mmCIF file of C-alpha atoms and ligand atoms in Angstrom:
data_model
loop_
_atom_site.group_PDB
_atom_site.id
_atom_site.type_symbol
_atom_site.label_atom_id
_atom_site.label_comp_id
_atom_site.label_asym_id
_atom_site.label_seq_id
_atom_site.Cartn_x
_atom_site.Cartn_y
_atom_site.Cartn_z
ATOM 1 C CA UNK L 1 167.077 116.346 202.057
ATOM 2 C CA UNK L 2 163.631 114.756 202.270
ATOM 3 C CA UNK L 3 162.065 113.121 199.241
ATOM 4 C CA UNK L 4 159.387 115.673 198.284
ATOM 5 C CA UNK L 5 162.009 118.429 198.469
ATOM 6 C CA UNK L 6 164.382 116.494 196.209
ATOM 7 C CA UNK L 7 161.513 115.924 193.773
ATOM 8 C CA UNK L 8 160.595 119.629 193.680
ATOM 9 C CA UNK L 9 164.246 120.607 193.145
ATOM 10 C CA UNK L 10 164.624 118.087 190.294
ATOM 11 C CA UNK L 11 161.418 119.275 188.647
ATOM 12 C CA UNK L 12 162.380 122.923 188.734
ATOM 13 C CA UNK L 13 165.853 122.111 187.404
ATOM 14 C CA UNK L 14 164.274 120.146 184.562
ATOM 15 C CA UNK L 15 161.832 122.945 183.760
ATOM 16 C CA UNK L 16 164.630 125.482 183.691
ATOM 17 C CA UNK L 17 166.851 123.221 181.622
ATOM 18 C CA UNK L 18 164.148 122.718 179.006
ATOM 19 C CA UNK L 19 163.147 126.374 178.982
ATOM 20 C CA UNK L 20 159.561 125.559 179.859
ATOM 21 C CA UNK L 21 159.182 128.749 181.841
ATOM 22 C CA UNK L 22 159.973 130.944 178.840
ATOM 23 C CA UNK L 23 157.007 132.611 177.190
ATOM 24 C CA UNK L 24 155.792 132.093 173.671
ATOM 25 C CA UNK L 25 157.984 129.024 172.976
ATOM 26 C CA UNK L 26 160.511 129.397 170.194
ATOM 27 C CA UNK L 27 158.665 131.095 167.341
ATOM 28 C CA UNK L 28 160.245 130.748 163.899
ATOM 29 C CA UNK L 29 160.461 133.210 161.044
ATOM 30 C CA UNK L 30 159.878 136.397 163.039
ATOM 31 C CA UNK L 31 161.137 139.677 161.574
ATOM 32 C CA UNK L 32 160.215 142.066 164.394
ATOM 33 C CA UNK L 33 159.166 141.828 168.025
ATOM 34 C CA UNK L 34 158.265 144.635 170.406
ATOM 35 C CA UNK L 35 157.564 144.907 174.113
ATOM 36 C CA UNK L 36 155.726 147.396 176.268
ATOM 37 C CA UNK L 37 157.391 146.328 179.492
ATOM 38 C CA UNK L 38 155.825 144.977 182.642
ATOM 39 C CA UNK L 39 152.315 146.313 182.739
ATOM 40 C CA UNK L 40 149.612 145.888 185.308
ATOM 41 C CA UNK L 41 148.892 142.493 186.854
ATOM 42 C CA UNK L 42 146.137 140.426 185.224
ATOM 43 C CA UNK L 43 142.691 141.709 186.128
ATOM 44 C CA UNK L 44 143.738 145.313 186.816
ATOM 45 C CA UNK L 45 143.207 146.810 183.359
ATOM 46 C CA UNK L 46 139.690 147.168 181.987
ATOM 47 C CA UNK L 47 138.905 145.387 178.720
ATOM 48 C CA UNK L 48 139.037 148.738 176.985
ATOM 49 C CA UNK L 49 142.454 149.549 178.447
ATOM 50 C CA UNK L 50 143.759 146.161 177.375
ATOM 51 C CA UNK L 51 142.455 146.773 173.862
ATOM 52 C CA UNK L 52 144.279 150.099 173.734
ATOM 53 C CA UNK L 53 147.574 148.536 174.834
ATOM 54 C CA UNK L 54 147.173 145.775 172.259
ATOM 55 C CA UNK L 55 146.400 148.337 169.564
ATOM 56 C CA UNK L 56 149.556 150.293 170.463
ATOM 57 C CA UNK L 57 151.782 147.222 170.208
ATOM 58 C CA UNK L 58 150.083 146.136 166.997
ATOM 59 C CA UNK L 59 150.608 149.531 165.408
ATOM 60 C CA UNK L 60 154.317 149.463 166.301
ATOM 61 C CA UNK L 61 154.637 145.991 164.761
ATOM 62 C CA UNK L 62 152.847 147.003 161.563
ATOM 63 C CA UNK L 63 154.867 150.191 161.103
ATOM 64 C CA UNK L 64 158.156 148.292 161.552
ATOM 65 C CA UNK L 65 156.989 145.412 159.389
ATOM 66 C CA UNK L 66 155.954 147.667 156.536
ATOM 67 C CA UNK L 67 159.372 149.284 156.551
ATOM 68 C CA UNK L 68 161.125 145.919 156.540
ATOM 69 C CA UNK L 69 158.986 144.229 153.924
ATOM 70 C CA UNK L 70 157.893 146.992 151.559
ATOM 71 C CA UNK L 71 160.746 149.427 151.853
ATOM 72 C CA UNK L 72 163.512 146.890 152.444
ATOM 73 C CA UNK L 73 164.549 148.951 155.446
ATOM 74 C CA UNK L 74 167.365 147.913 157.759
ATOM 75 C CA UNK L 75 166.695 146.365 161.149
ATOM 76 C CA UNK L 76 167.931 149.596 162.765
ATOM 77 C CA UNK L 77 165.329 151.609 160.846
ATOM 78 C CA UNK L 78 162.573 149.175 161.822
ATOM 79 C CA UNK L 79 163.557 149.203 165.506
ATOM 80 C CA UNK L 80 163.673 152.988 165.596
ATOM 81 C CA UNK L 81 160.312 153.335 163.818
ATOM 82 C CA UNK L 82 158.542 150.774 166.029
ATOM 83 C CA UNK L 83 159.872 152.398 169.193
ATOM 84 C CA UNK L 84 158.878 155.875 168.025
ATOM 85 C CA UNK L 85 155.277 154.662 167.719
ATOM 86 C CA UNK L 86 155.376 153.472 171.332
ATOM 87 C CA UNK L 87 157.141 156.632 172.545
ATOM 88 C CA UNK L 88 154.364 158.724 171.019
ATOM 89 C CA UNK L 89 151.654 156.607 172.654
ATOM 90 C CA UNK L 90 150.877 157.924 176.156
ATOM 91 C CA UNK L 91 149.965 154.436 177.376
ATOM 92 C CA UNK L 92 153.617 153.432 177.556
ATOM 93 C CA UNK L 93 156.378 154.550 179.884
ATOM 94 C CA UNK L 94 158.578 156.060 177.175
ATOM 95 C CA UNK L 95 158.429 159.441 175.473
ATOM 96 C CA UNK L 96 154.983 160.910 176.155
ATOM 97 C CA UNK L 97 153.480 159.045 179.087
ATOM 98 C CA UNK L 98 156.793 158.518 180.874
ATOM 99 C CA UNK L 99 156.741 158.061 184.641
ATOM 100 C CA UNK L 100 157.906 160.836 186.946
ATOM 101 C CA UNK L 101 160.961 161.133 189.135
ATOM 102 C CA UNK L 102 160.259 161.652 192.837
ATOM 103 C CA UNK L 103 160.654 165.407 192.314
ATOM 104 C CA UNK L 104 158.166 165.479 189.447
ATOM 105 C CA UNK L 105 160.254 165.460 186.259
ATOM 106 C CA UNK L 106 160.293 163.170 183.242
ATOM 107 C CA UNK L 107 163.837 161.990 182.574
ATOM 108 C CA UNK L 108 164.100 159.724 179.558
ATOM 109 C CA UNK L 109 166.640 157.047 178.632
ATOM 110 C CA UNK L 110 167.063 155.106 175.372
ATOM 111 C CA UNK L 111 169.555 152.990 173.475
ATOM 112 C CA UNK L 112 169.948 151.217 170.160
ATOM 113 C CA UNK L 113 172.462 148.647 168.903
ATOM 114 C CA UNK L 114 173.409 147.381 165.466
ATOM 115 C CA UNK L 115 174.144 143.658 165.304
ATOM 116 C CA UNK L 116 176.322 143.995 162.202
ATOM 117 C CA UNK L 117 179.215 145.636 163.963
ATOM 118 C CA UNK L 118 178.109 146.149 167.593
ATOM 119 C CA UNK L 119 177.857 149.876 167.007
ATOM 120 C CA UNK L 120 175.598 151.413 169.612
ATOM 121 C CA UNK L 121 174.179 154.733 170.743
ATOM 122 C CA UNK L 122 172.328 155.878 173.835
ATOM 123 C CA UNK L 123 171.011 158.897 175.708
ATOM 124 C CA UNK L 124 170.140 159.204 179.375
ATOM 125 C CA UNK L 125 168.314 161.745 181.496
ATOM 126 C CA UNK L 126 166.929 163.791 178.606
ATOM 127 C CA UNK L 127 163.940 166.010 179.284
ATOM 128 C CA UNK L 128 163.147 167.779 176.004
ATOM 129 C CA UNK L 129 163.854 165.256 173.232
ATOM 130 C CA UNK L 130 160.543 164.095 171.815
ATOM 131 C CA UNK L 131 161.845 160.718 170.618
ATOM 132 C CA UNK L 132 164.840 159.608 172.654
ATOM 133 C CA UNK L 133 165.337 156.508 170.472
ATOM 134 C CA UNK L 134 166.112 158.773 167.511
ATOM 135 C CA UNK L 135 168.639 160.647 169.632
ATOM 136 C CA UNK L 136 170.226 157.298 170.542
ATOM 137 C CA UNK L 137 170.463 156.397 166.877
ATOM 138 C CA UNK L 138 172.001 159.779 166.066
ATOM 139 C CA UNK L 139 174.613 159.265 168.805
ATOM 140 C CA UNK L 140 175.471 155.921 167.202
ATOM 141 C CA UNK L 141 175.640 157.207 163.651
ATOM 142 C CA UNK L 142 176.872 160.764 164.061
ATOM 143 C CA UNK L 143 179.319 160.732 166.960
ATOM 144 C CA UNK L 144 182.283 158.569 167.954
ATOM 145 C CA UNK L 145 180.565 158.007 171.334
ATOM 146 C CA UNK L 146 178.103 155.507 172.741
ATOM 147 C CA UNK L 147 176.301 157.374 175.531
ATOM 148 C CA UNK L 148 175.445 161.048 175.962
ATOM 149 C CA UNK L 149 173.631 162.294 179.065
ATOM 150 C CA UNK L 150 171.281 165.117 180.091
ATOM 151 C CA UNK L 151 172.238 168.613 178.851
ATOM 152 C CA UNK L 152 174.997 167.325 176.551
ATOM 153 C CA UNK L 153 172.597 164.875 174.940
ATOM 154 C CA UNK L 154 169.954 167.582 174.564
ATOM 155 C CA UNK L 155 172.410 170.023 173.008
ATOM 156 C CA UNK L 156 173.486 167.298 170.585
ATOM 157 C CA UNK L 157 169.844 166.550 169.702
ATOM 158 C CA UNK L 158 169.370 170.238 168.955
ATOM 159 C CA UNK L 159 172.464 170.294 166.736
ATOM 160 C CA UNK L 160 171.294 167.325 164.674
ATOM 161 C CA UNK L 161 167.859 168.916 164.417
ATOM 162 C CA UNK L 162 165.812 166.337 166.235
ATOM 163 C CA UNK L 163 162.404 167.452 167.416
ATOM 164 C CA UNK L 164 162.547 169.129 170.833
ATOM 165 C CA UNK L 165 159.531 169.762 173.034
ATOM 166 C CA UNK L 166 158.683 171.538 176.237
ATOM 167 C CA UNK L 167 159.086 169.142 179.209
ATOM 168 C CA UNK L 168 155.332 169.435 179.812
ATOM 169 C CA UNK L 169 154.778 167.436 176.586
ATOM 170 C CA UNK L 170 155.685 164.228 178.446
ATOM 171 C CA UNK L 171 153.266 164.812 181.309
ATOM 172 C CA UNK L 172 150.088 162.759 181.388
ATOM 173 C CA UNK L 173 147.387 163.011 184.033
ATOM 174 C CA UNK L 174 147.525 159.318 184.793
ATOM 175 C CA UNK L 175 151.243 159.350 185.597
ATOM 176 C CA UNK L 176 150.922 162.567 187.594
ATOM 177 C CA UNK L 177 148.153 161.037 189.704
ATOM 178 C CA UNK L 178 150.368 158.017 190.327
ATOM 179 C CA UNK L 179 153.143 160.308 191.519
ATOM 180 C CA UNK L 180 150.804 162.112 193.878
ATOM 181 C CA UNK L 181 149.510 158.835 195.299
ATOM 182 C CA UNK L 182 153.057 157.653 195.785
ATOM 183 C CA UNK L 183 154.028 160.886 197.525
ATOM 184 C CA UNK L 184 151.131 160.482 199.936
ATOM 185 C CA UNK L 185 152.286 156.968 200.766
ATOM 186 C CA UNK L 186 155.811 158.209 201.396
ATOM 187 C CA UNK L 187 154.574 160.966 203.672
ATOM 188 C CA UNK L 188 152.606 158.410 205.663
ATOM 189 C CA UNK L 189 155.827 156.471 206.365
ATOM 190 C CA UNK L 190 157.161 156.829 209.898
ATOM 191 C CA UNK L 191 160.088 159.250 210.010
ATOM 192 C CA UNK L 192 163.372 157.757 208.918
ATOM 193 C CA UNK L 193 161.653 155.004 206.960
ATOM 194 C CA UNK L 194 160.960 156.896 203.799
ATOM 195 C CA UNK L 195 161.642 154.933 200.672
ATOM 196 C CA UNK L 196 162.593 158.121 198.804
ATOM 197 C CA UNK L 197 164.482 157.185 195.713
ATOM 198 C CA UNK L 198 163.565 153.541 196.071
ATOM 199 C CA UNK L 199 161.376 153.005 193.087
ATOM 200 C CA UNK L 200 159.314 149.987 194.023
ATOM 201 C CA UNK L 201 155.777 150.909 194.830
ATOM 202 C CA UNK L 202 154.759 148.776 197.802
ATOM 203 C CA UNK L 203 151.467 148.239 196.000
ATOM 204 C CA UNK L 204 152.759 145.733 193.463
ATOM 205 C CA UNK L 205 149.660 145.808 191.304
ATOM 206 C CA UNK L 206 150.373 149.401 190.268
ATOM 207 C CA UNK L 207 153.911 149.137 188.934
ATOM 208 C CA UNK L 208 153.500 150.828 185.584
ATOM 209 C CA UNK L 209 156.906 149.897 184.382
ATOM 210 C CA UNK L 210 155.775 149.816 180.791
ATOM 211 C CA UNK L 211 159.107 150.595 179.182
ATOM 212 C CA UNK L 212 159.253 149.828 175.455
ATOM 213 C CA UNK L 213 161.672 147.926 173.231
ATOM 214 C CA UNK L 214 162.076 146.273 169.862
ATOM 215 C CA UNK L 215 164.241 143.651 168.166
ATOM 216 C CA UNK L 216 164.363 143.172 164.393
ATOM 217 C CA UNK L 217 165.989 141.080 161.678
ATOM 218 C CA UNK L 218 166.121 142.518 158.163
ATOM 219 C CA UNK L 219 166.228 140.890 154.728
ATOM 220 C CA UNK L 220 170.040 140.802 154.909
ATOM 221 C CA UNK L 221 169.845 138.890 158.188
ATOM 222 C CA UNK L 222 171.154 141.797 160.242
ATOM 223 C CA UNK L 223 169.875 142.170 163.774
ATOM 224 C CA UNK L 224 169.142 145.301 165.814
ATOM 225 C CA UNK L 225 167.731 146.040 169.248
ATOM 226 C CA UNK L 226 166.483 149.152 171.007
ATOM 227 C CA UNK L 227 164.894 150.157 174.299
ATOM 228 C CA UNK L 228 163.307 153.405 175.514
ATOM 229 C CA UNK L 229 161.933 154.375 178.911
ATOM 230 C CA UNK L 230 161.004 156.990 181.463
ATOM 231 C CA UNK L 231 162.718 154.675 183.946
ATOM 232 C CA UNK L 232 161.174 153.536 187.187
ATOM 233 C CA UNK L 233 158.385 155.510 188.748
ATOM 234 C CA UNK L 234 159.531 157.676 191.666
ATOM 235 C CA UNK L 235 163.210 157.214 190.855
ATOM 236 C CA UNK L 236 165.619 159.813 192.186
ATOM 237 C CA UNK L 237 166.342 162.524 189.683
ATOM 238 C CA UNK L 238 169.606 161.725 187.935
ATOM 239 C CA UNK L 239 169.082 157.998 188.324
ATOM 240 C CA UNK L 240 169.918 156.017 185.174
ATOM 241 C CA UNK L 241 168.564 152.513 184.674
ATOM 242 C CA UNK L 242 169.555 149.669 182.394
ATOM 243 C CA UNK L 243 167.678 150.803 179.286
ATOM 244 C CA UNK L 244 170.443 153.093 177.958
ATOM 245 C CA UNK L 245 173.218 150.760 179.116
ATOM 246 C CA UNK L 246 174.474 148.546 176.319
ATOM 247 C CA UNK L 247 174.732 144.959 177.526
ATOM 248 C CA UNK L 248 172.287 145.572 180.373
ATOM 249 C CA UNK L 249 168.972 146.634 178.777
ATOM 250 C CA UNK L 250 169.876 146.328 175.090
ATOM 251 C CA UNK L 251 172.181 144.124 173.045
ATOM 252 C CA UNK L 252 172.573 142.969 169.441
ATOM 253 C CA UNK L 253 175.129 140.851 167.658
ATOM 254 C CA UNK L 254 174.485 139.223 164.282
ATOM 255 C CA UNK L 255 176.270 136.057 165.395
ATOM 256 C CA UNK L 256 173.880 135.454 168.311
ATOM 257 C CA UNK L 257 170.754 137.537 168.877
ATOM 258 C CA UNK L 258 169.101 140.891 169.548
ATOM 259 C CA UNK L 259 167.681 141.539 173.031
ATOM 260 C CA UNK L 260 165.605 144.233 174.714
ATOM 261 C CA UNK L 261 164.935 144.035 178.445
ATOM 262 C CA UNK L 262 162.534 145.585 180.916
ATOM 263 C CA UNK L 263 162.203 145.521 184.665
ATOM 264 C CA UNK L 264 164.075 146.588 187.765
ATOM 265 C CA UNK L 265 167.034 148.206 186.032
ATOM 266 C CA UNK L 266 169.591 147.998 188.808
ATOM 267 C CA UNK L 267 169.470 144.188 188.593
ATOM 268 C CA UNK L 268 169.712 144.217 184.814
ATOM 269 C CA UNK L 269 172.826 146.369 185.053
ATOM 270 C CA UNK L 270 174.463 144.260 187.733
ATOM 271 C CA UNK L 271 173.694 141.019 185.932
ATOM 272 C CA UNK L 272 174.429 142.452 182.460
ATOM 273 C CA UNK L 273 171.234 140.723 181.467
ATOM 274 C CA UNK L 274 170.997 141.514 177.747
ATOM 275 C CA UNK L 275 174.564 140.536 176.899
ATOM 276 C CA UNK L 276 174.306 137.507 179.165
ATOM 277 C CA UNK L 277 171.371 136.235 177.094
ATOM 278 C CA UNK L 278 173.581 136.557 174.017
ATOM 279 C CA UNK L 279 176.484 134.888 175.849
ATOM 280 C CA UNK L 280 174.258 131.937 176.759
ATOM 281 C CA UNK L 281 173.615 131.381 173.048
ATOM 282 C CA UNK L 282 177.264 131.878 172.129
ATOM 283 C CA UNK L 283 178.992 129.817 174.781
ATOM 284 C CA UNK L 284 176.402 127.321 175.977
ATOM 285 C CA UNK L 285 174.923 126.878 172.535
ATOM 286 C CA UNK L 286 171.375 126.912 173.819
ATOM 287 C CA UNK L 287 168.471 128.316 171.803
ATOM 288 C CA UNK L 288 166.931 131.764 172.322
ATOM 289 C CA UNK L 289 164.166 130.370 174.507
ATOM 290 C CA UNK L 290 166.544 128.611 176.864
ATOM 291 C CA UNK L 291 168.896 131.586 176.938
ATOM 292 C CA UNK L 292 166.233 134.111 177.924
ATOM 293 C CA UNK L 293 164.774 131.677 180.434
ATOM 294 C CA UNK L 294 168.113 131.036 182.155
ATOM 295 C CA UNK L 295 168.767 134.716 182.654
ATOM 296 C CA UNK L 296 165.269 135.997 183.476
ATOM 297 C CA UNK L 297 163.754 133.041 185.318
ATOM 298 C CA UNK L 298 167.070 131.729 186.591
ATOM 299 C CA UNK L 299 169.693 134.288 187.555
ATOM 300 C CA UNK L 300 167.543 137.405 187.899
ATOM 301 C CA UNK L 301 164.703 135.710 189.683
ATOM 302 C CA UNK L 302 167.087 134.155 192.190
ATOM 303 C CA UNK L 303 168.653 137.561 192.762
ATOM 304 C CA UNK L 304 165.239 139.202 193.293
ATOM 305 C CA UNK L 305 165.311 141.208 190.050
ATOM 306 C CA UNK L 306 161.830 141.472 188.589
ATOM 307 C CA UNK L 307 161.613 141.787 184.812
ATOM 308 C CA UNK L 308 161.497 140.293 181.364
ATOM 309 C CA UNK L 309 163.085 140.345 177.923
ATOM 310 C CA UNK L 310 162.375 139.686 174.265
ATOM 311 C CA UNK L 311 164.929 137.957 172.042
ATOM 312 C CA UNK L 312 165.315 137.428 168.307
ATOM 313 C CA UNK L 313 168.127 135.160 167.197
ATOM 314 C CA UNK L 314 170.246 135.263 164.052
ATOM 315 C CA UNK L 315 167.936 132.815 162.269
ATOM 316 C CA UNK L 316 164.758 134.717 163.089
ATOM 317 C CA UNK L 317 163.644 132.616 166.069
ATOM 318 C CA UNK L 318 161.855 134.724 168.655
ATOM 319 C CA UNK L 319 161.228 134.072 172.347
ATOM 320 C CA UNK L 320 160.563 135.987 175.559
ATOM 321 C CA UNK L 321 160.482 135.461 179.299
ATOM 322 C CA UNK L 322 159.137 137.289 182.318
ATOM 323 C CA UNK L 323 159.513 136.463 185.979
ATOM 324 C CA UNK L 324 156.688 138.904 186.739
ATOM 325 C CA UNK L 325 152.970 138.539 186.155
ATOM 326 C CA UNK L 326 152.937 140.474 182.923
ATOM 327 C CA UNK L 327 155.008 141.330 179.879
ATOM 328 C CA UNK L 328 153.338 143.344 177.165
ATOM 329 C CA UNK L 329 154.752 142.043 173.901
ATOM 330 C CA UNK L 330 154.064 141.134 170.305
ATOM 331 C CA UNK L 331 155.788 139.686 167.273
ATOM 332 C CA UNK L 332 155.266 139.704 163.532
ATOM 333 C CA UNK L 333 156.291 137.285 160.794
ATOM 334 C CA UNK L 334 157.567 138.107 157.332
ATOM 335 C CA UNK L 335 154.080 137.394 155.910
ATOM 336 C CA UNK L 336 152.488 139.967 158.235
ATOM 337 C CA UNK L 337 150.914 137.489 160.622
ATOM 338 C CA UNK L 338 151.202 138.924 164.124
ATOM 339 C CA UNK L 339 150.396 138.157 167.717
ATOM 340 C CA UNK L 340 150.189 140.315 170.844
ATOM 341 C CA UNK L 341 150.211 138.993 174.426
ATOM 342 C CA UNK L 342 150.047 140.857 177.742
ATOM 343 C CA UNK L 343 150.570 138.166 180.378
ATOM 344 C CA UNK L 344 152.916 135.199 180.813
ATOM 345 C CA UNK L 345 152.128 132.213 178.654
ATOM 346 C CA UNK L 346 150.587 129.354 180.606
ATOM 347 C CA UNK L 347 153.031 126.431 180.814
HETATM 348 N N1 LIG D 1 164.311 148.927 183.146
HETATM 349 C C1 LIG D 1 163.769 150.252 183.307
HETATM 350 C C2 LIG D 1 164.607 151.002 184.307
HETATM 351 O O1 LIG D 1 165.032 150.422 185.272
HETATM 352 C C3 LIG D 1 162.353 150.242 183.766
HETATM 353 C C4 LIG D 1 161.456 149.324 182.999
HETATM 354 O O2 LIG D 1 161.882 148.466 182.267
HETATM 355 O O3 LIG D 1 160.247 149.497 183.104
HETATM 356 O O4 LIG D 1 164.774 152.178 184.141
#
C-alpha cells in the first residue's frame, strides 16, 4: 500500500474510532429527542419550508417535554405524544403526508418499545388508522402480540376505538405530485429496465424519506423508542420496511439505550441496526455517540445503506448520526432548552 493511502486509511479508522463522524456530539441531560428522517439535501428547501420543518420538530419536542416534566408522564407516553404531533403534520412522511406506494396508496408502519421490559408493539401496512403509533402502543399493551399487519391491524384498531379515517385523509398534493413525477420517469425507462418497486428515486435530491421517530427517558429513568412512517416513496404495495420491525428501526432497553432509525429500510432490517447500536453499548462498552457512529457511518455506509438514527442512553446522553446529507432532528433537556438541526453537524 502506498503512503498516502495508508495515511487516509489510518485517519478514517481514527475518526470512526473516536466517533467524530457522529452528529451533535454526546449531549448530556436530554429527556426527549425526535427525528423527521432524511429530508431534502441542503439548499433544496426554501427558508420558509425549513422554518416549517423546524416548527414541527419543535412542537413535538415541547408536547413530549410538557408531558414528561409537568405531568410526570412515562417515556412511552412522551414518545407516543411526540410522534402523534409529527404524524398529524403533513410535512413528514408519517400519518398525514405519507408517501405513496407505486400503485398510489398510503400504507403506514409504526412501532414502539418499552425499555423497562422490552415489551413492544407494531403495525404494518395500515391504511385507515389516523395515528399508527397509537395502534402500535395498543398492540403492545392490549394484545399478547408484537406485530399486527394490514386488515388485522385495522380491525384491532377499530376494536380498541382508535380514530379511523378515510384513506384519502393521508393524501397530500405534494406527495401525489412526487408520485406522478416518479411514474413519468419510470415510463421513460427503456422496456425491461423499469425500477418498479425499487424505491430509490434516481434524483437523489428529492428523496422525501422524512419518516419520524422519538426516544425518551422519564423521571424514573425508563427509556422508550418509537418510529412511524409511510415507508419509502414508490415502494411496492405490501412492502414493509424497518420502522415496524423491532431491532431494525426501533429498539429500547433500560440497560443500554433507546434508538429510532430512518433510511433505506431493507438495510436496517438486514443489519438489525437499532439493536446493533444497543449491542455496541452493551458489549463493546462504547458511548452512545460511538455506537451510533459505528453502525450508521461504519457498517451501513460500507454496505450502501443510506440512513441515520437518534439514540438516548440510560443516563440521558443523546447522540445521532447520518451517512446522508440530512437528518431532521431535535432534542430537549429537562429544563426545556431545546435544539433542532436539519443537516449533518460539521466535524
Ligand atoms: N426506514 C423507512 C422504510 O424503509 C423509510 C424512512 O426512514 O424514511 O420504510
